[in-house]
Short mmCIF file of N, CA and C in Angstrom, two decimals:
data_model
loop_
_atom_site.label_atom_id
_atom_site.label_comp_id
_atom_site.label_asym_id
_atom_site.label_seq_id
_atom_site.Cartn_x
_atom_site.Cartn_y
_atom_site.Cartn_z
N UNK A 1 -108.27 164.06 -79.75
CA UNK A 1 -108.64 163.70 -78.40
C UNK A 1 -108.43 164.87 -77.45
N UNK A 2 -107.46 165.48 -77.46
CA UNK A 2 -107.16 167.04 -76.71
C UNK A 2 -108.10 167.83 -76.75
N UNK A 3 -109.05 167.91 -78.33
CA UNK A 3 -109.68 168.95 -78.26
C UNK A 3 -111.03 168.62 -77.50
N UNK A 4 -111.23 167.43 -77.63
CA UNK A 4 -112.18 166.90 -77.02
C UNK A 4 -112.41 167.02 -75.79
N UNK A 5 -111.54 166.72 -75.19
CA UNK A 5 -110.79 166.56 -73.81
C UNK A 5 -111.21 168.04 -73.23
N UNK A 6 -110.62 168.83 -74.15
CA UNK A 6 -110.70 170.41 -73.42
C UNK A 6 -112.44 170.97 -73.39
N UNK A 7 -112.41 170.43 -74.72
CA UNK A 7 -114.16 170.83 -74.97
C UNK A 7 -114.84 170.47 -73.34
N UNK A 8 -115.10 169.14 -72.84
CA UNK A 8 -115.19 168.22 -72.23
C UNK A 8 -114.82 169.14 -70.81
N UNK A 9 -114.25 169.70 -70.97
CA UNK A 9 -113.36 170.60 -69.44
C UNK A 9 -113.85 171.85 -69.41
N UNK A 10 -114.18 172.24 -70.25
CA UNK A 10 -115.16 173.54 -70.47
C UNK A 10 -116.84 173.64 -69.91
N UNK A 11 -117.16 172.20 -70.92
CA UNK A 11 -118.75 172.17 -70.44
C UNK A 11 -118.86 172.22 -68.58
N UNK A 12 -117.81 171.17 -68.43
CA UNK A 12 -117.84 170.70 -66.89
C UNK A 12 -117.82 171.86 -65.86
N UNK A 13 -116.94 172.90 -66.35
CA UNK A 13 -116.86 173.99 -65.90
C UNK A 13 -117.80 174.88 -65.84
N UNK A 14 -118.66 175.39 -67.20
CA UNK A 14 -119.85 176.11 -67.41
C UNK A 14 -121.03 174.93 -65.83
N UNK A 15 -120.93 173.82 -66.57
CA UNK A 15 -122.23 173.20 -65.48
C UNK A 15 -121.99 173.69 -63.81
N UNK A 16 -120.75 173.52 -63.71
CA UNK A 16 -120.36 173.84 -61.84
C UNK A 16 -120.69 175.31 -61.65
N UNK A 17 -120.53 176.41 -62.93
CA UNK A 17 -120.99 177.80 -62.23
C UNK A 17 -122.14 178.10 -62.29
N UNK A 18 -123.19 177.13 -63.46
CA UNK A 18 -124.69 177.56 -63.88
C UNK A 18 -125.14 176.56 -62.68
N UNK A 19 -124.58 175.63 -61.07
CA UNK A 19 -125.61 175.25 -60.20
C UNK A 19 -126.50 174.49 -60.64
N UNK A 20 -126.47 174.09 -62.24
CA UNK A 20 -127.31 172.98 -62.74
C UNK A 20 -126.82 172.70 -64.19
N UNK A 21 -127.40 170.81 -64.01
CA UNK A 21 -127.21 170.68 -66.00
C UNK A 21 -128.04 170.65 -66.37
N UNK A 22 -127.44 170.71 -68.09
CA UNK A 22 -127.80 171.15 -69.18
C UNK A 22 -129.45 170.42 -69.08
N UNK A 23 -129.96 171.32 -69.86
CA UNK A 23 -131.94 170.61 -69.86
C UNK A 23 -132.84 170.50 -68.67
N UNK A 24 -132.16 170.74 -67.58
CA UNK A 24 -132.89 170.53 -66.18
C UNK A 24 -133.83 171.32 -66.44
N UNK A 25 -135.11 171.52 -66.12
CA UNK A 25 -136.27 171.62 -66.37
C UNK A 25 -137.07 172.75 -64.93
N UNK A 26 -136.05 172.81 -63.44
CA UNK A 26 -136.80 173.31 -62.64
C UNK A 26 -136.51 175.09 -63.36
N UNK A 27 -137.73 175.65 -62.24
CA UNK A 27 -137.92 176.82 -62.43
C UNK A 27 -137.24 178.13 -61.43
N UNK A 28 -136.34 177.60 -60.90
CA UNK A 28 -135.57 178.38 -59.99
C UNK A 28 -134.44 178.59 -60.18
N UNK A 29 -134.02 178.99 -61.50
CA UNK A 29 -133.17 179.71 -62.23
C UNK A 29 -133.20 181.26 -62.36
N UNK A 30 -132.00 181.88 -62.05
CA UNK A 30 -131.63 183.16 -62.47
C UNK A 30 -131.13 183.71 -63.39
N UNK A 31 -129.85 182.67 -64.09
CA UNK A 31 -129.41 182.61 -64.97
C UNK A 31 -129.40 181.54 -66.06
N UNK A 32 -129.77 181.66 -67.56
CA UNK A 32 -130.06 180.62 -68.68
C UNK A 32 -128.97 180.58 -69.09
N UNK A 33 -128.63 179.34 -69.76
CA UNK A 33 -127.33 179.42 -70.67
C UNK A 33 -128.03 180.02 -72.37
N UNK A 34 -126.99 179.98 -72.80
CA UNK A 34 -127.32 180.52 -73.94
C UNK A 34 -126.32 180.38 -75.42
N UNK A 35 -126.30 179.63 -75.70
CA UNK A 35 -125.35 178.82 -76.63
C UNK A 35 -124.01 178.84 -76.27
N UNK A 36 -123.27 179.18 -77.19
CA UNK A 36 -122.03 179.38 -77.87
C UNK A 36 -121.34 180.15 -78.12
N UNK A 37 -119.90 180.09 -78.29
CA UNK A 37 -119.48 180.83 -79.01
C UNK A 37 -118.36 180.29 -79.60
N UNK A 38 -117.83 180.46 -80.65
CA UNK A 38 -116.57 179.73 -81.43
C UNK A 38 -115.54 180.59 -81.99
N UNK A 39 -113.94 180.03 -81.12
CA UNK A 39 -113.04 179.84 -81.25
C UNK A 39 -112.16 179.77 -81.95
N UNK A 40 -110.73 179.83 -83.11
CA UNK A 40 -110.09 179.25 -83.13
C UNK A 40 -109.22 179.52 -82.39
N UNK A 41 -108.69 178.22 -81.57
CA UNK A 41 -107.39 177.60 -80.24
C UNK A 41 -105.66 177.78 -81.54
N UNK A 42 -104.75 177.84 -80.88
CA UNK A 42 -103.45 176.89 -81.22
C UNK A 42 -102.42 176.35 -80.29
N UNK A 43 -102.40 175.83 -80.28
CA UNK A 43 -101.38 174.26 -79.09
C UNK A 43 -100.29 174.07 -80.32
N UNK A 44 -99.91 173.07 -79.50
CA UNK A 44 -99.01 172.23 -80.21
C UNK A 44 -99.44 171.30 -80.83
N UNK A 45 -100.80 170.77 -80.67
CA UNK A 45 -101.33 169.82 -81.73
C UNK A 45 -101.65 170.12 -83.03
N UNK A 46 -101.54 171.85 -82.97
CA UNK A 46 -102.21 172.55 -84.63
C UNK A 46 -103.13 173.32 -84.15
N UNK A 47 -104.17 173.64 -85.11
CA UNK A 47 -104.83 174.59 -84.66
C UNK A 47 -106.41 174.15 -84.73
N UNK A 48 -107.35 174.46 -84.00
CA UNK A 48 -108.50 173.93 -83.64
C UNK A 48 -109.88 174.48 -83.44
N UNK A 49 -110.82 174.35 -83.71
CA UNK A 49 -112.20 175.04 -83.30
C UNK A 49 -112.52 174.59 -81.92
N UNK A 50 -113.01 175.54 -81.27
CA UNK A 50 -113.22 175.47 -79.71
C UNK A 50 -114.79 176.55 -79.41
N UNK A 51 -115.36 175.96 -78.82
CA UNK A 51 -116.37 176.26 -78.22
C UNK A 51 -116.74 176.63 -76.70
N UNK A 52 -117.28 178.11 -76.51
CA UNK A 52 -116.91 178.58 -75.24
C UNK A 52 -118.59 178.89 -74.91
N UNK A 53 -119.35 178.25 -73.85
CA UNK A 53 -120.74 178.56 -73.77
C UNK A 53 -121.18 179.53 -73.06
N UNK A 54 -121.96 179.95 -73.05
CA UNK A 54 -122.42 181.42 -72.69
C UNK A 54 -123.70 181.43 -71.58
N UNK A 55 -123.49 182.19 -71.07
CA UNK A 55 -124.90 182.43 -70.11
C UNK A 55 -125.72 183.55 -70.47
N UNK A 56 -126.97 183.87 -70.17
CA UNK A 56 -127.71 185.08 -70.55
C UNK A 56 -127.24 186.47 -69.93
N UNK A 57 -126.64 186.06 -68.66
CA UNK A 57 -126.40 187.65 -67.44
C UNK A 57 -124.74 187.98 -68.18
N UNK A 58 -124.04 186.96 -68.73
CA UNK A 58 -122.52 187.14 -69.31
C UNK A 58 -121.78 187.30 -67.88
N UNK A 59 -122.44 186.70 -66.71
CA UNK A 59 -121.21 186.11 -65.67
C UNK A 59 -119.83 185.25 -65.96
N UNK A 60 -120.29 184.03 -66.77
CA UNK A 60 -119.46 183.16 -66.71
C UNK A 60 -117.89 183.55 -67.44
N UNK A 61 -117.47 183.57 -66.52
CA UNK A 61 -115.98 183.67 -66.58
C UNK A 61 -115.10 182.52 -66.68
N UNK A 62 -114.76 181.77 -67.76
CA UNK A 62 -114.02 180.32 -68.32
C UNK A 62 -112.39 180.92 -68.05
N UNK A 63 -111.98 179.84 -66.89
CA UNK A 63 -110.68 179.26 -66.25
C UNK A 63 -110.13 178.66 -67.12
N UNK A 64 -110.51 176.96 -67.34
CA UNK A 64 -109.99 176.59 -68.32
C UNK A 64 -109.29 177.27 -69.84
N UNK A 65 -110.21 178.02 -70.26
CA UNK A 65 -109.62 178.66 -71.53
C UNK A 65 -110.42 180.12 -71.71
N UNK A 66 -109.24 181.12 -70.57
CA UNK A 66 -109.63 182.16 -70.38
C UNK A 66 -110.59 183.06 -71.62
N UNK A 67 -111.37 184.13 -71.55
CA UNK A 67 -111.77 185.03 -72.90
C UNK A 67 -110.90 185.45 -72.94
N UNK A 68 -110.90 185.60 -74.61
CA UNK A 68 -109.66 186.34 -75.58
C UNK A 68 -108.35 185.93 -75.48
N UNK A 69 -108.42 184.71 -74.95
CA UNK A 69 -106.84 183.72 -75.13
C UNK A 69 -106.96 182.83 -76.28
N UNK A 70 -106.00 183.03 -77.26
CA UNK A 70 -106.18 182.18 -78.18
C UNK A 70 -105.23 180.75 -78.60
N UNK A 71 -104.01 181.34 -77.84
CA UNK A 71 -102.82 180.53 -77.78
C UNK A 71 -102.73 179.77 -76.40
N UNK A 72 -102.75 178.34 -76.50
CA UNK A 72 -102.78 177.45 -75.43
C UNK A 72 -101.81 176.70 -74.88
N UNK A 73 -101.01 176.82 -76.24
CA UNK A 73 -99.66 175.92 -76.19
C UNK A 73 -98.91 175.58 -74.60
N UNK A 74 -98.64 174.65 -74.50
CA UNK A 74 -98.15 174.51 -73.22
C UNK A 74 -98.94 173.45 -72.55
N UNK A 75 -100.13 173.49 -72.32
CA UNK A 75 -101.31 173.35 -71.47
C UNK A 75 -101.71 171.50 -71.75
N UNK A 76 -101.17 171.17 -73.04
CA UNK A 76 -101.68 169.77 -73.32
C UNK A 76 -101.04 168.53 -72.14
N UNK A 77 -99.46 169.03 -71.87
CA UNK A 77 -98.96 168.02 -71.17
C UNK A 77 -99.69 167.97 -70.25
N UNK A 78 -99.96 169.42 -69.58
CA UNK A 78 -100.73 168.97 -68.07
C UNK A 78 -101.81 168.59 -67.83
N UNK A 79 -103.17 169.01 -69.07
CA UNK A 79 -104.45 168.76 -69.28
C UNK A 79 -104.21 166.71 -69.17
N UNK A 80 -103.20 166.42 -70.11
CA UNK A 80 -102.89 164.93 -69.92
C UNK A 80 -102.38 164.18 -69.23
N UNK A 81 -101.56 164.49 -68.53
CA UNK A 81 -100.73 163.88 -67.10
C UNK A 81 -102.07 164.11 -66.08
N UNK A 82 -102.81 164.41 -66.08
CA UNK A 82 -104.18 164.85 -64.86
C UNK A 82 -104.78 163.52 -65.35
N UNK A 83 -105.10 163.25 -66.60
CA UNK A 83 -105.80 162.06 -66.22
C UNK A 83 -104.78 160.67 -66.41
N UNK A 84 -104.12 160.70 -67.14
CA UNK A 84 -102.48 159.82 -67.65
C UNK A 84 -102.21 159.55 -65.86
N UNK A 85 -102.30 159.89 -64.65
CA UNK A 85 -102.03 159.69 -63.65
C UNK A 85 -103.10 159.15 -62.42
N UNK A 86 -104.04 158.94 -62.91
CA UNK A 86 -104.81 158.87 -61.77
C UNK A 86 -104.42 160.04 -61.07
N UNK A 87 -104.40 161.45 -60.69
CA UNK A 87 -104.43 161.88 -59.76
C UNK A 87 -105.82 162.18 -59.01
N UNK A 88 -105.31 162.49 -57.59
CA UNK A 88 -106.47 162.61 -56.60
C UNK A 88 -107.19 163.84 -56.96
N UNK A 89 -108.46 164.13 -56.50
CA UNK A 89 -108.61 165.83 -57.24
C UNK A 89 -108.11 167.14 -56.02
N UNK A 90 -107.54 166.23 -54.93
CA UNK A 90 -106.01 167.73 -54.37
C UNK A 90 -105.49 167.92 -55.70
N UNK A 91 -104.66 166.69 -56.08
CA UNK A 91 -103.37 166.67 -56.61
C UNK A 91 -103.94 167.37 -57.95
N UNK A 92 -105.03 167.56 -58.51
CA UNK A 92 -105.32 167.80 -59.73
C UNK A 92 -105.69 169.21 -59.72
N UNK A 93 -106.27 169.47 -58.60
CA UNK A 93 -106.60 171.22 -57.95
C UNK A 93 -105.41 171.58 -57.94
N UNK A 94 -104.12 170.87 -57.37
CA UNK A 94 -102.64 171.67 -57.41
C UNK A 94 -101.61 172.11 -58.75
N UNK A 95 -102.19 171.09 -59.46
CA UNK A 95 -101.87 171.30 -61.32
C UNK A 95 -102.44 172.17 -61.76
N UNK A 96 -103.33 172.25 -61.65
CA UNK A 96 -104.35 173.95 -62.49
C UNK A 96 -103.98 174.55 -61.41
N UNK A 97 -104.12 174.47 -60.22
CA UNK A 97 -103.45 176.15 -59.63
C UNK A 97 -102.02 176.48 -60.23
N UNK A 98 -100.99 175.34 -60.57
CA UNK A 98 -99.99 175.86 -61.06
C UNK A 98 -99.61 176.23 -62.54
N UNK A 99 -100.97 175.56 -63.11
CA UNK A 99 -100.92 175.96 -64.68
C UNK A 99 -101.66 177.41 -65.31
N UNK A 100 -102.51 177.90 -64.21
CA UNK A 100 -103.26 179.05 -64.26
C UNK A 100 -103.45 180.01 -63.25
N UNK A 101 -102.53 179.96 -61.89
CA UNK A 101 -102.72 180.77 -60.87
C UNK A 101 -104.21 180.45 -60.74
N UNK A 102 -105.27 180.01 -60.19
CA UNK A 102 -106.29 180.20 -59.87
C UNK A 102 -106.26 178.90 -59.11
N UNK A 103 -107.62 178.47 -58.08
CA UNK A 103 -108.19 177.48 -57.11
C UNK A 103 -109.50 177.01 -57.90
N UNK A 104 -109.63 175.63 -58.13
CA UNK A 104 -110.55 175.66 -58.22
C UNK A 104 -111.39 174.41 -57.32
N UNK A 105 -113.03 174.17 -57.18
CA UNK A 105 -113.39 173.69 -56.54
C UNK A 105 -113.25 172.37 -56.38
N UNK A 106 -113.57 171.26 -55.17
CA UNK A 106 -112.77 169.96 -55.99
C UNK A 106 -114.31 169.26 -56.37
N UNK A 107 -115.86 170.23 -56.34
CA UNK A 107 -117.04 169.95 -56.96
C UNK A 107 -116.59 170.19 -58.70
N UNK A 108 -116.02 171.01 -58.88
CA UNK A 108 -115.74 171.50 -60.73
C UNK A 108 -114.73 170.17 -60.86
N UNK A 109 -113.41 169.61 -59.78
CA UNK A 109 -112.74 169.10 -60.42
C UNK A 109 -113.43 167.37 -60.74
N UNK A 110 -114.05 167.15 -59.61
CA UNK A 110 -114.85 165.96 -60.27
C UNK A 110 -115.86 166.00 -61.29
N UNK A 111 -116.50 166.97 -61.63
CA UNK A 111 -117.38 167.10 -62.76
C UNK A 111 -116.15 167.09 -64.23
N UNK A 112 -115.65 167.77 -63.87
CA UNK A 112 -114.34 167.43 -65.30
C UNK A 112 -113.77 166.02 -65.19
N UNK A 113 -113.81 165.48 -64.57
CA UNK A 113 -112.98 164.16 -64.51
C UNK A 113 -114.45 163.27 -64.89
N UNK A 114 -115.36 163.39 -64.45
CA UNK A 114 -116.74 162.41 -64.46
C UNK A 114 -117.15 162.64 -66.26
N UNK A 115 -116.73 163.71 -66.96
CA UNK A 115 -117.00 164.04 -68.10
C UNK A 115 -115.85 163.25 -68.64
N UNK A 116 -115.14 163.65 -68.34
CA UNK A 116 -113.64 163.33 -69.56
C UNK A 116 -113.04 161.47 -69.20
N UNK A 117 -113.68 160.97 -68.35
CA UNK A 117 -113.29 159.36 -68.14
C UNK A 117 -113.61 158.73 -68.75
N UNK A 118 -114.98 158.88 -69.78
CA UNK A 118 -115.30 157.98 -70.55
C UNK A 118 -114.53 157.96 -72.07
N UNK A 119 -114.57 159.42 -72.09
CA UNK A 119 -113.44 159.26 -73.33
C UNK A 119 -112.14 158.94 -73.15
N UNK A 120 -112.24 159.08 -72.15
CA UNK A 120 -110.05 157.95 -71.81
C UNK A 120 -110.13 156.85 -71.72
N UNK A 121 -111.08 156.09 -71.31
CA UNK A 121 -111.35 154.86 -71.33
C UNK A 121 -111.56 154.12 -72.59
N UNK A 122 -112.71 154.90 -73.64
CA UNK A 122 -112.52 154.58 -74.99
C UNK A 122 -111.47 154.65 -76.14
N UNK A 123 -110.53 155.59 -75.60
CA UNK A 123 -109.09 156.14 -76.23
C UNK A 123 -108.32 154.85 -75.64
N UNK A 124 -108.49 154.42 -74.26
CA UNK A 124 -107.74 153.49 -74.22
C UNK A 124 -107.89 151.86 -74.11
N UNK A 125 -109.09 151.72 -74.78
CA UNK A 125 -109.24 150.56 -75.16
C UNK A 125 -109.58 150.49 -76.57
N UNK A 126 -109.42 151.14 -77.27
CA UNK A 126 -109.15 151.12 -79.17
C UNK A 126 -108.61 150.02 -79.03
N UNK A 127 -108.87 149.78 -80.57
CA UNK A 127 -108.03 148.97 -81.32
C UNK A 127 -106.53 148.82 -81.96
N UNK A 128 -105.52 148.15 -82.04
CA UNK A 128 -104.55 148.93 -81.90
C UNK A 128 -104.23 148.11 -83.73
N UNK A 129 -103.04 148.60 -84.01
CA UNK A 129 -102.60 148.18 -85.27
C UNK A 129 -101.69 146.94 -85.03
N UNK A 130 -101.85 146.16 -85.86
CA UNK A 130 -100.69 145.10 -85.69
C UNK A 130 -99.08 145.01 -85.81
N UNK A 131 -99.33 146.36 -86.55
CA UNK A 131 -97.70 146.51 -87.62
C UNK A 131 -97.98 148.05 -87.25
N UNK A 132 -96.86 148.85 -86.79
CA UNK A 132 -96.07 150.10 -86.82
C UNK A 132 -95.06 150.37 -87.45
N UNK A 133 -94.94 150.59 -88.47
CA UNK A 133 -93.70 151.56 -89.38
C UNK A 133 -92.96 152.18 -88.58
N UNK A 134 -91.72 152.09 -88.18
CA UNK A 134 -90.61 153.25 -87.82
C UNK A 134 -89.16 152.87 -88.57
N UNK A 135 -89.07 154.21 -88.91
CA UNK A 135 -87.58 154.37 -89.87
C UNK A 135 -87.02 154.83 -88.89
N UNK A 136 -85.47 154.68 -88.74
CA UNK A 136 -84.85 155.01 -88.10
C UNK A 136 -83.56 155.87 -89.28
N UNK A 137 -83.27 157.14 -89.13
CA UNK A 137 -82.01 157.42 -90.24
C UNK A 137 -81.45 158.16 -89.05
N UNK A 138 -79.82 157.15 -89.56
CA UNK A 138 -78.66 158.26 -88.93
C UNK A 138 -77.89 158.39 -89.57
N UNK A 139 -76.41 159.35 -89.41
CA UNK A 139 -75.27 159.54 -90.68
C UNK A 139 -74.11 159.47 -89.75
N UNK A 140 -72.86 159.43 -89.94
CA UNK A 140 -71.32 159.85 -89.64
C UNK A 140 -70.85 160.71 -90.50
N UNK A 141 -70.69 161.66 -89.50
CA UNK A 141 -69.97 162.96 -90.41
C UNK A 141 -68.46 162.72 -90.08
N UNK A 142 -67.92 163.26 -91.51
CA UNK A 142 -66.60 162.58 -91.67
C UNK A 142 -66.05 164.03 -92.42
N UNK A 143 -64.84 164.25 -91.96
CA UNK A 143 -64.41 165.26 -92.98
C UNK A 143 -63.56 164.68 -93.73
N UNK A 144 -63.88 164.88 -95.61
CA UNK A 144 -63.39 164.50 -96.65
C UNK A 144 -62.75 165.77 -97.61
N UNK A 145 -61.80 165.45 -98.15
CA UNK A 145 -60.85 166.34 -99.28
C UNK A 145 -62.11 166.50 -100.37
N UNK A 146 -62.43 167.38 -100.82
CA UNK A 146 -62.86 167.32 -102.09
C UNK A 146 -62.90 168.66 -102.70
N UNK A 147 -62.26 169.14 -104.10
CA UNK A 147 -61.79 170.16 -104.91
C UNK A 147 -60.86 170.69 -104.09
N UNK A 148 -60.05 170.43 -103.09
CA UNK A 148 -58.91 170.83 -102.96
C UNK A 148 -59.33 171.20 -101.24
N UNK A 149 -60.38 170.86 -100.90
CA UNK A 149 -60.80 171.67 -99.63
C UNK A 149 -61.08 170.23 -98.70
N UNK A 150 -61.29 170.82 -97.39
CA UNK A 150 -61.53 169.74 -96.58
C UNK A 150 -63.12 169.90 -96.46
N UNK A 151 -64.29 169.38 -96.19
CA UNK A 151 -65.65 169.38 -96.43
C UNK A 151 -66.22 168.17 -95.44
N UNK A 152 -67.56 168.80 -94.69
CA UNK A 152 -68.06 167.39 -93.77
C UNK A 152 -69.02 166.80 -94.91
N UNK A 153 -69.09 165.42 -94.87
CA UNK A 153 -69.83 164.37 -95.39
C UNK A 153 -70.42 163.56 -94.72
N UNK A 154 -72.13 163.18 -95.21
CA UNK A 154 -72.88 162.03 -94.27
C UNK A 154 -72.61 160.81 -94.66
N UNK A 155 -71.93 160.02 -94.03
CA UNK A 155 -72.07 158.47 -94.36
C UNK A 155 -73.24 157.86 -93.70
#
């Protein structure tokens, strides 16, 4: 869901600097997009394929997941507490300014939120399991005599 999420935060981003979406058809363009390019990310979720889209002039400069950053780690709590909160898009402009030094518009921050709501909504109306497994193990360490020595032991 993270990667999704980010994917999802990327496009939103490319659409707010290309002034139009994807397939629009008018002719008063300067700049075309122009595919792709692929990634591998690492977070704390593991490691991931990521997709960074491209324009024809090579303006676009990606905030979200700067060029030639490969390590993200860090970035999931806040990418998730942004939507985990309802925040306003101040309050969400003030999280990425503090997660990346930069401003961004609060036109980019509703296009990322208008992208990424439907998949939180479907994440959070799944289906859930009936039964969850959790083990719980603990010990008491005890110091015991053994071959002549004193030694800690798990009870």
């Amino acid at each position: 869901m993270f990667k999704d999420a980010l994917q999802e935060m990327m496009n939103a981003e490319f659409d707010s600097s290309m002034s139009y979406e994807k397939n629009d058809k008018t002719n008063e363009k300067t700049n075309y997009r122009n595919g792709t390019t692929t990634k591998n990310l690492k977070s704390e979720f593991g490691e991931f394929e990521f997709e960074t889209p491209r324009d024809r002039n090579g303006e676009f400069e990606p905030q979200i997941v700067p060029k030639n950053k490969r390590d993200i780690s860090g970035i999931e709590e806040k990418i998730i507490s942004l939507y985990g909160r309802r925040l306003s898009t101040r309050e969400i402009n003030e999280q990425i300014q503090n997660l990346y030094g930069i401003e961004v518009s609060s036109m980019m921050v509703s296009n990322i939120t208008n992208q990424i709501l439907p998949e939180i909504r479907e994440w959070q109306n799944r289906p859930l399991e009936s039964v969850y497994l959790i083990v719980f193990i603990d010990a008491v360490h005890s110091s015991v005599r053994q071959d002549n020595q004193i030694v800690k032991k798990a009870a």
